[in-house]
Amino acid sequence: MQEKSINEIIKAIYNGTIVSVKKIVPIDPTFGSPSLVEPPLAVEFGVMIGFTGEIKGELVLQANASFFKEIGEAMFGMPLSDEMLDSFAGELGNMIAGSLSTYLSSVDINTDITHPTLLKGDASLLGFKRALLVEITYATQQKLTLHLLLNQ
């Protein structure tokens, strides 16, 4: 099997992100073009899931807490309490990262995911070589930002 270039991997990750978010989040999205960002990455509220295997890095989902609640309500048909917000954010990250990992497997990129880490306050992420940013906008003008932090 021929090893994939970093550009082929990034393209597969972007395509898989679109497929995964559309499958998991039941709100109609508009996807921005992917762009590369430099460290540090500042996160006020979000969740981070690690990738191991052929891709080494982290997926960070970032939005304000009220939009995570809006997604939860759209998925479950009832308001999400403040007490459930942290748990839901972690689970949403798991669902999207798991779906992305499954998609990547279908294009012969084998990965596994780690447990979610909740990011709150003024988190500043460093130590990655490159980061792919995808901004997703919804009809309510809310944004979900996905960062893939690559360590290769």
mmCIF file of C-alpha atoms in Angstrom:
data_model
loop_
_atom_site.group_PDB
_atom_site.id
_atom_site.type_symbol
_atom_site.label_atom_id
_atom_site.label_comp_id
_atom_site.label_asym_id
_atom_site.label_seq_id
_atom_site.Cartn_x
_atom_site.Cartn_y
_atom_site.Cartn_z
ATOM 1 C CA MET A 1 0.000 0.000 0.000
ATOM 2 C CA GLN A 2 1.355 3.403 -1.008
ATOM 3 C CA GLU A 3 1.695 5.984 1.753
ATOM 4 C CA LYS A 4 -0.557 9.021 1.350
ATOM 5 C CA SER A 5 0.875 12.536 1.192
ATOM 6 C CA ILE A 6 -0.025 15.045 3.878
ATOM 7 C CA ASN A 7 -2.146 16.933 1.287
ATOM 8 C CA GLU A 8 -4.121 13.761 0.477
ATOM 9 C CA ILE A 9 -4.652 13.166 4.197
ATOM 10 C CA ILE A 10 -5.812 16.767 4.770
ATOM 11 C CA LYS A 11 -8.237 16.510 1.837
ATOM 12 C CA ALA A 12 -9.636 13.238 3.220
ATOM 13 C CA ILE A 13 -9.996 14.794 6.675
ATOM 14 C CA TYR A 14 -11.845 17.822 5.255
ATOM 15 C CA ASN A 15 -14.211 15.620 3.224
ATOM 16 C CA GLY A 16 -14.737 13.304 6.198
ATOM 17 C CA THR A 17 -15.449 16.261 8.469
ATOM 18 C CA ILE A 18 -18.220 17.439 6.126
ATOM 19 C CA VAL A 19 -19.749 13.960 5.968
ATOM 20 C CA SER A 20 -19.505 13.472 9.752
ATOM 21 C CA VAL A 21 -20.936 16.833 10.800
ATOM 22 C CA LYS A 22 -23.846 16.504 8.330
ATOM 23 C CA LYS A 23 -24.575 13.010 9.677
ATOM 24 C CA ILE A 24 -24.384 13.902 13.398
ATOM 25 C CA VAL A 25 -25.684 17.493 13.728
ATOM 26 C CA PRO A 26 -29.336 17.771 12.545
ATOM 27 C CA ILE A 27 -29.089 21.468 11.607
ATOM 28 C CA ASP A 28 -28.403 22.600 8.031
ATOM 29 C CA PRO A 29 -24.753 23.768 7.754
ATOM 30 C CA THR A 30 -22.696 25.883 5.390
ATOM 31 C CA PHE A 31 -19.039 24.863 5.291
ATOM 32 C CA GLY A 32 -16.254 27.357 4.848
ATOM 33 C CA SER A 33 -13.113 26.577 2.898
ATOM 34 C CA PRO A 34 -10.375 24.906 4.901
ATOM 35 C CA SER A 35 -7.489 27.085 5.950
ATOM 36 C CA LEU A 36 -4.248 26.559 7.827
ATOM 37 C CA VAL A 37 -3.684 28.383 11.116
ATOM 38 C CA GLU A 38 -0.597 28.907 13.261
ATOM 39 C CA PRO A 39 -0.261 28.184 16.991
ATOM 40 C CA PRO A 40 -1.372 29.090 19.545
ATOM 41 C CA LEU A 41 -5.024 28.155 19.230
ATOM 42 C CA ALA A 42 -7.268 29.940 21.750
ATOM 43 C CA VAL A 43 -10.418 28.082 22.862
ATOM 44 C CA GLU A 44 -13.053 29.460 25.268
ATOM 45 C CA PHE A 45 -15.376 26.444 25.085
ATOM 46 C CA GLY A 46 -14.955 23.225 23.181
ATOM 47 C CA VAL A 47 -13.872 19.627 23.193
ATOM 48 C CA MET A 48 -10.671 17.941 22.012
ATOM 49 C CA ILE A 49 -10.322 14.339 20.857
ATOM 50 C CA GLY A 50 -6.959 12.802 20.019
ATOM 51 C CA PHE A 51 -6.202 10.769 16.889
ATOM 52 C CA THR A 52 -3.630 7.985 16.789
ATOM 53 C CA GLY A 53 -2.555 5.641 13.996
ATOM 54 C CA GLU A 54 -1.714 6.995 10.548
ATOM 55 C CA ILE A 55 -2.810 10.463 11.706
ATOM 56 C CA LYS A 56 -1.364 11.834 14.905
ATOM 57 C CA GLY A 57 -3.070 14.904 16.298
ATOM 58 C CA GLU A 58 -6.241 16.246 17.816
ATOM 59 C CA LEU A 59 -9.668 17.303 16.613
ATOM 60 C CA VAL A 60 -10.978 20.385 18.418
ATOM 61 C CA LEU A 61 -14.648 21.392 18.156
ATOM 62 C CA GLN A 62 -15.215 24.941 19.303
ATOM 63 C CA ALA A 63 -18.421 26.967 19.731
ATOM 64 C CA ASN A 64 -20.030 29.018 22.443
ATOM 65 C CA ALA A 65 -21.844 27.100 25.168
ATOM 66 C CA SER A 66 -25.278 28.298 24.003
ATOM 67 C CA PHE A 67 -24.714 26.787 20.549
ATOM 68 C CA PHE A 68 -23.681 23.437 22.053
ATOM 69 C CA LYS A 69 -27.023 23.604 23.933
ATOM 70 C CA GLU A 70 -28.838 24.428 20.660
ATOM 71 C CA ILE A 71 -27.259 21.397 18.965
ATOM 72 C CA GLY A 72 -28.258 19.206 21.921
ATOM 73 C CA GLU A 73 -31.847 20.410 21.731
ATOM 74 C CA ALA A 74 -31.943 19.763 17.970
ATOM 75 C CA MET A 75 -30.588 16.241 18.503
ATOM 76 C CA PHE A 76 -32.736 15.253 21.483
ATOM 77 C CA GLY A 77 -35.853 17.404 21.090
ATOM 78 C CA MET A 78 -35.580 18.954 24.546
ATOM 79 C CA PRO A 79 -33.519 21.703 26.200
ATOM 80 C CA LEU A 80 -30.118 20.732 27.572
ATOM 81 C CA SER A 81 -29.558 21.694 31.202
ATOM 82 C CA ASP A 82 -26.380 23.465 32.321
ATOM 83 C CA GLU A 83 -25.452 20.331 34.284
ATOM 84 C CA MET A 84 -25.565 18.224 31.106
ATOM 85 C CA LEU A 85 -23.654 20.652 28.875
ATOM 86 C CA ASP A 86 -20.120 19.397 29.609
ATOM 87 C CA SER A 87 -21.144 15.755 29.178
ATOM 88 C CA PHE A 88 -22.989 16.515 25.945
ATOM 89 C CA ALA A 89 -20.061 18.503 24.484
ATOM 90 C CA GLY A 90 -17.765 15.530 25.123
ATOM 91 C CA GLU A 91 -20.225 13.097 23.597
ATOM 92 C CA LEU A 92 -20.758 15.297 20.521
ATOM 93 C CA GLY A 93 -16.983 15.358 20.050
ATOM 94 C CA ASN A 94 -16.887 11.563 20.373
ATOM 95 C CA MET A 95 -19.645 11.123 17.790
ATOM 96 C CA ILE A 96 -18.049 13.442 15.223
ATOM 97 C CA ALA A 97 -14.505 12.099 15.761
ATOM 98 C CA GLY A 98 -15.751 8.497 15.648
ATOM 99 C CA SER A 99 -17.651 9.151 12.438
ATOM 100 C CA LEU A 100 -14.584 10.879 10.953
ATOM 101 C CA SER A 101 -12.383 7.919 11.947
ATOM 102 C CA THR A 102 -14.849 5.544 10.243
ATOM 103 C CA TYR A 103 -14.857 7.710 7.105
ATOM 104 C CA LEU A 104 -11.039 7.793 7.024
ATOM 105 C CA SER A 105 -10.957 4.008 7.335
ATOM 106 C CA SER A 106 -13.138 3.811 4.194
ATOM 107 C CA VAL A 107 -10.404 5.703 2.288
ATOM 108 C CA ASP A 108 -7.615 3.515 3.710
ATOM 109 C CA ILE A 109 -6.399 5.851 6.458
ATOM 110 C CA ASN A 110 -6.428 3.902 9.720
ATOM 111 C CA THR A 111 -6.937 5.890 12.912
ATOM 112 C CA ASP A 112 -8.229 5.485 16.411
ATOM 113 C CA ILE A 113 -9.580 8.151 18.762
ATOM 114 C CA THR A 114 -8.918 8.933 22.409
ATOM 115 C CA HIS A 115 -11.425 10.003 25.071
ATOM 116 C CA PRO A 116 -12.672 13.617 24.867
ATOM 117 C CA THR A 117 -11.098 16.449 26.840
ATOM 118 C CA LEU A 118 -13.344 19.414 27.648
ATOM 119 C CA LEU A 119 -11.791 22.861 27.080
ATOM 120 C CA LYS A 120 -13.266 25.756 29.090
ATOM 121 C CA GLY A 121 -12.124 29.239 30.007
ATOM 122 C CA ASP A 122 -9.089 30.617 28.225
ATOM 123 C CA ALA A 123 -7.361 27.471 26.936
ATOM 124 C CA SER A 124 -4.373 28.040 24.680
ATOM 125 C CA LEU A 125 -3.211 25.053 22.624
ATOM 126 C CA LEU A 126 0.408 24.794 21.435
ATOM 127 C CA GLY A 127 2.766 22.043 20.328
ATOM 128 C CA PHE A 128 1.250 21.124 16.966
ATOM 129 C CA LYS A 129 2.988 21.450 13.600
ATOM 130 C CA ARG A 130 -0.001 22.596 11.546
ATOM 131 C CA ALA A 131 -3.698 23.155 12.087
ATOM 132 C CA LEU A 132 -6.515 22.875 9.588
ATOM 133 C CA LEU A 133 -9.477 25.139 10.389
ATOM 134 C CA VAL A 134 -12.985 24.558 9.029
ATOM 135 C CA GLU A 135 -15.688 27.030 10.002
ATOM 136 C CA ILE A 136 -19.276 25.779 9.822
ATOM 137 C CA THR A 137 -22.096 28.326 9.878
ATOM 138 C CA TYR A 138 -25.721 27.497 10.621
ATOM 139 C CA ALA A 139 -28.988 29.254 9.725
ATOM 140 C CA THR A 140 -29.112 30.830 13.192
ATOM 141 C CA GLN A 141 -25.744 32.483 12.348
ATOM 142 C CA GLN A 142 -24.103 30.338 15.010
ATOM 143 C CA LYS A 143 -20.696 28.881 14.206
ATOM 144 C CA LEU A 144 -19.036 25.583 14.984
ATOM 145 C CA THR A 145 -15.315 25.702 14.314
ATOM 146 C CA LEU A 146 -13.337 22.511 13.785
ATOM 147 C CA HIS A 147 -9.574 22.471 14.075
ATOM 148 C CA LEU A 148 -7.481 19.475 13.200
ATOM 149 C CA LEU A 149 -4.134 19.857 14.940
ATOM 150 C CA LEU A 150 -1.567 17.710 13.152
ATOM 151 C CA ASN A 151 1.642 16.559 14.754
ATOM 152 C CA GLN A 152 3.207 15.333 11.522
#
